[in-house]
CSV table of C-alpha atoms in Angstrom, one decimal:
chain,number,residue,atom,x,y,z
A,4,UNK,CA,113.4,28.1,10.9
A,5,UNK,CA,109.5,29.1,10.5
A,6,UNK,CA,109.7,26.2,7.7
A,7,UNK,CA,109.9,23.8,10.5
A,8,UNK,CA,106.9,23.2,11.3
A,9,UNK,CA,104.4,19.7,10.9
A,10,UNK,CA,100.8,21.1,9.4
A,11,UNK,CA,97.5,19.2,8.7
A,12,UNK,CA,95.3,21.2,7.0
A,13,UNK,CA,91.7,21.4,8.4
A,14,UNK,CA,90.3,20.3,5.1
A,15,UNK,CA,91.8,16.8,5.2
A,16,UNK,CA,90.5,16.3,8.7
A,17,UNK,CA,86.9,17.2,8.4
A,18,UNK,CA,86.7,15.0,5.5
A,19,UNK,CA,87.1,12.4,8.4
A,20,UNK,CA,84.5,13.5,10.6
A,21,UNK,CA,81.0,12.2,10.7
A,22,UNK,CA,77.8,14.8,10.2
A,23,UNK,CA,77.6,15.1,13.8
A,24,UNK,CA,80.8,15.4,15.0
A,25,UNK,CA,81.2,18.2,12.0
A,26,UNK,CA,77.9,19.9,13.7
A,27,UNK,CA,79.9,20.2,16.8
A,28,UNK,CA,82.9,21.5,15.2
A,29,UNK,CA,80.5,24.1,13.1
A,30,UNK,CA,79.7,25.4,16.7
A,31,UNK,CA,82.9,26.5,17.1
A,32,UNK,CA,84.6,29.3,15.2
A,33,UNK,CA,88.1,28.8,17.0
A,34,UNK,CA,87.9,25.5,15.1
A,35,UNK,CA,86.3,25.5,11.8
A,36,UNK,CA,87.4,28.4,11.1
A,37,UNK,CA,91.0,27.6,11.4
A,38,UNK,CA,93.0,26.7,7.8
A,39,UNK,CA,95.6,24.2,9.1
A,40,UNK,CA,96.6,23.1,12.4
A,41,UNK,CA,101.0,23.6,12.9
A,42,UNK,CA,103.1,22.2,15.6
A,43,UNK,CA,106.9,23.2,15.6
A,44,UNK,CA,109.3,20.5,14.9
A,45,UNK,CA,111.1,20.3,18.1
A,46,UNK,CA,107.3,20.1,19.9
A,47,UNK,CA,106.0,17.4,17.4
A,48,UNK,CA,109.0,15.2,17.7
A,49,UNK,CA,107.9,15.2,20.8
A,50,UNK,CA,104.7,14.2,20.5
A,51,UNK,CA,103.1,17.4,21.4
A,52,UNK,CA,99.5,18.7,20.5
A,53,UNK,CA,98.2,22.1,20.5
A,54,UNK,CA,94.7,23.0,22.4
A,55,UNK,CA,92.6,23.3,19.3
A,56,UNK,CA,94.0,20.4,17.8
A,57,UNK,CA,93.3,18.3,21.3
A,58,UNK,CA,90.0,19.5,21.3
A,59,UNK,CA,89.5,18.7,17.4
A,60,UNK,CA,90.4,15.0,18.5
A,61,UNK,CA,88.2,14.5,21.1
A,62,UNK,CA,85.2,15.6,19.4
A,63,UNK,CA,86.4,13.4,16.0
A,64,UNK,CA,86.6,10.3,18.9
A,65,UNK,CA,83.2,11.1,20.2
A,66,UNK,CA,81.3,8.5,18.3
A,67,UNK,CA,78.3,8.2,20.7
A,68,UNK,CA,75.0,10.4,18.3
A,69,UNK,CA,73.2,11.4,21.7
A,70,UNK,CA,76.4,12.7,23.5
A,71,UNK,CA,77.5,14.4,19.9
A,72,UNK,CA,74.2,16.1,19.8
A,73,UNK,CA,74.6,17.5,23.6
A,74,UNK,CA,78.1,18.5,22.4
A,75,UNK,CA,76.3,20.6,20.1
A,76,UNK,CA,73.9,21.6,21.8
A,77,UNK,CA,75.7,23.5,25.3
A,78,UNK,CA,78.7,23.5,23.4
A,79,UNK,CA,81.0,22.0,26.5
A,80,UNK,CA,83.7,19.3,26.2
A,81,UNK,CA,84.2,16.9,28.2
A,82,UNK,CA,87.1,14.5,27.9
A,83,UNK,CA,85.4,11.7,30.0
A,84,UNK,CA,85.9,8.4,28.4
A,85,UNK,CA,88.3,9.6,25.8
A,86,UNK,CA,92.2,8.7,27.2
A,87,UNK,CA,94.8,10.4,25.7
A,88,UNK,CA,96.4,7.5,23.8
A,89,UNK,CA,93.3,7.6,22.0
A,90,UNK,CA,93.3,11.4,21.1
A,91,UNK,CA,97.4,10.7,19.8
A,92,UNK,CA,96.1,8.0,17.8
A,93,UNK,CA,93.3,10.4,15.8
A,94,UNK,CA,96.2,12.7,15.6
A,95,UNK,CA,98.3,10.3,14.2
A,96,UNK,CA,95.8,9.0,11.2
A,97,UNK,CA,94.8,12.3,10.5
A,98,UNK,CA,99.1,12.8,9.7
A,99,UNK,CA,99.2,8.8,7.8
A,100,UNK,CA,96.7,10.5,5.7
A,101,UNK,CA,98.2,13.8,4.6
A,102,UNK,CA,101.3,12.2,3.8
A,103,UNK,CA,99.5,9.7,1.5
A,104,UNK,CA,97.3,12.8,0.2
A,105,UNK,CA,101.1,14.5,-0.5
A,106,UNK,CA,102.5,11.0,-1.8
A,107,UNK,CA,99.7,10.5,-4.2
A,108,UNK,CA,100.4,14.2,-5.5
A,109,UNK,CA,104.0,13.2,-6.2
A,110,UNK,CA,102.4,11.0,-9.4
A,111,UNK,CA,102.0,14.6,-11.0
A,112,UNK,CA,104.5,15.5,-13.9
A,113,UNK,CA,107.3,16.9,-12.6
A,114,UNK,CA,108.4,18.8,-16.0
A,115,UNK,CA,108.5,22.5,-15.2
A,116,UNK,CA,111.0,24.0,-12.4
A,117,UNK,CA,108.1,25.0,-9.8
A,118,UNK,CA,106.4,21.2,-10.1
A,119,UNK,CA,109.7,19.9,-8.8
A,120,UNK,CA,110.2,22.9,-6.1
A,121,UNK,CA,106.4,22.0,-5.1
A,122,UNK,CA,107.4,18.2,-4.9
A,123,UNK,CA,110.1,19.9,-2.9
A,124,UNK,CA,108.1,21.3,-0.2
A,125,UNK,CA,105.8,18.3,-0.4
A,126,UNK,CA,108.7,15.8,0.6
A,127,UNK,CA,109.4,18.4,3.4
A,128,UNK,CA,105.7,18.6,4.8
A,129,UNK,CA,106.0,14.3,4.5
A,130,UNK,CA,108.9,14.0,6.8
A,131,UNK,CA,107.5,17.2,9.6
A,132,UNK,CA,104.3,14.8,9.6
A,133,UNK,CA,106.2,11.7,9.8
A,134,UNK,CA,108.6,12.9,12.7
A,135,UNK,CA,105.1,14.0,14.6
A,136,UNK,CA,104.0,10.9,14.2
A,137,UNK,CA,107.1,9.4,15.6
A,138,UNK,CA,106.8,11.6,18.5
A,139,UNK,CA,103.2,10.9,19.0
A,140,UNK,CA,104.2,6.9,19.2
A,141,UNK,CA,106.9,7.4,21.9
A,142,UNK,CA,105.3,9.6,23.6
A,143,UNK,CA,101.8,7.7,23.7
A,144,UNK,CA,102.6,4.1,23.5
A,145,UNK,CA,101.4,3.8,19.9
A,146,UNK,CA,102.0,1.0,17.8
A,147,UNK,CA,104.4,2.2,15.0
A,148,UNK,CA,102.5,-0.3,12.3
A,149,UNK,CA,100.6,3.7,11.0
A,150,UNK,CA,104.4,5.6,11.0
A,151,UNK,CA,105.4,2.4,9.3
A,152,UNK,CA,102.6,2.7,6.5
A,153,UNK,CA,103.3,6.6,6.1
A,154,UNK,CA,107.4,6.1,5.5
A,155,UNK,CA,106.7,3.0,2.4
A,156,UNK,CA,104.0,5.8,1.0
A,157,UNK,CA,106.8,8.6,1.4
A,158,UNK,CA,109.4,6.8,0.5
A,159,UNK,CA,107.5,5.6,-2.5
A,160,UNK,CA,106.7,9.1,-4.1
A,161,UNK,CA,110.6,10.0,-3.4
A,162,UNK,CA,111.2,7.5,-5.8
A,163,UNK,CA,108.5,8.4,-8.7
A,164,UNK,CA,110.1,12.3,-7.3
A,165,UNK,CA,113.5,11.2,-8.4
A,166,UNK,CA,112.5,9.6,-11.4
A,167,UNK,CA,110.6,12.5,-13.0
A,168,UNK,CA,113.2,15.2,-12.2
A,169,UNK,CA,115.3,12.6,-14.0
A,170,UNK,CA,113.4,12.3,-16.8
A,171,UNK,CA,112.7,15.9,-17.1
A,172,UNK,CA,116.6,16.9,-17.0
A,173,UNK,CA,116.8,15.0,-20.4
C-alpha cells in the first residue's frame, strides 16, 4: 500500500541541527529542499536508510566547527570518523522525536469526525516510525532504551485517543 510508508519530515529534523551543520545542508538543494524523508515499511523494518537521508545523518553527526565549515565550503562528504551505528542512531532520535511531536498532538480535542480521522493517520505514522526504529536497532546493534521511550509516548496518546473519541460519541 503507498500508505506504508515511515516519514520524518525535514522540518522536525533541522530543528535538530546546529547553525553550521544547517549551513551545509543549505548548500545542498537535493537536501533542504526535500519536504520529508520516506522509507517503505518492508525497507524500514529492516533498518534501511535512503541516500539523502544517510547523507542528512552524517552531516547532523559532524559536530567538529572547522570540518563543518570545509563541509560547506567544497561541498564534499566524507564519512571518515562517522560509523554507521552512529548514523542509525541520529536516524533513530530524529523518529523518537516525531512520534513524541505526533503523541503530543493527540492532546488535541478529538470532537469533530476529521480530528479523529487525523488522530487516525497520526497513530499510523507512530507505529511506521516505531517499526523503523525497530529495524534500525536490530539491524545496528542499538540499544532499544529510545524504541522503548517512543512505544510509552505512543501508547500514551492511544489512550488520551481512545478517551476523546469516547467522550465525543456521547
Amino acid at each position: 500500500s503507498p500508505h506504508d510508508v515511515a516519514t520524518l519530515p525535514y522540518a522536525a529534523i533541522a530543528a535538530t541541527l546546529s547553525d553550521g551543520q544547517s549551513a551545509v545542508v543549505a548548500r545542498s538543494p537535493a537536501l533542504s529542499n526535500t519536504a520529508c524523508f520516506s522509507q517503505s515499511l518492508p525497507l524500514a523494518a529492516q533498518g534501511k536508510t535512503t541516500p539523502r537521508l544517510r547523507q542528512l545523518a552524517l552531516i547532523a553527526s559532524c559536530t567538529d566547527v572547522p570540518m563543518l565549515a570545509e563541509l560547506q565550503r567544497t561541498g564534499k562528504l566524507s564519512e571518515a570518523g562517522v560509523c554507521n551505528q552512529a548514523v542509525a542512531q541520529t536516524i533513530s532520535c530524529w523518529c523518537a522525536a516525531q512520534v513524541l511531536r505526533l503523541s503530543v498532538m493527540s492532546a488535541a480535542s478529538l470532537t469533530t469526525a476529521t480530528q479523529r480521522m487525523c488522530a487516525r493517520v497520526r497513530h499510523g505514522e507512530r507505529e511506521h516510525l516505531i517499526t523503523w526504529m525497530h529495524g534500525l536497532e536490530r539491524r545496528h546493534e542499538l540499544p532499544a532504551s529510545l524504541r522503548k521511550q517512543a512505544m510509552s509516548h505512543h501508547k500514551l496518546a492511544l489512550k488520551l485517543e481512545s478517551a476523546q473519541s469516547s467522550e465525543a460519541e456521547k
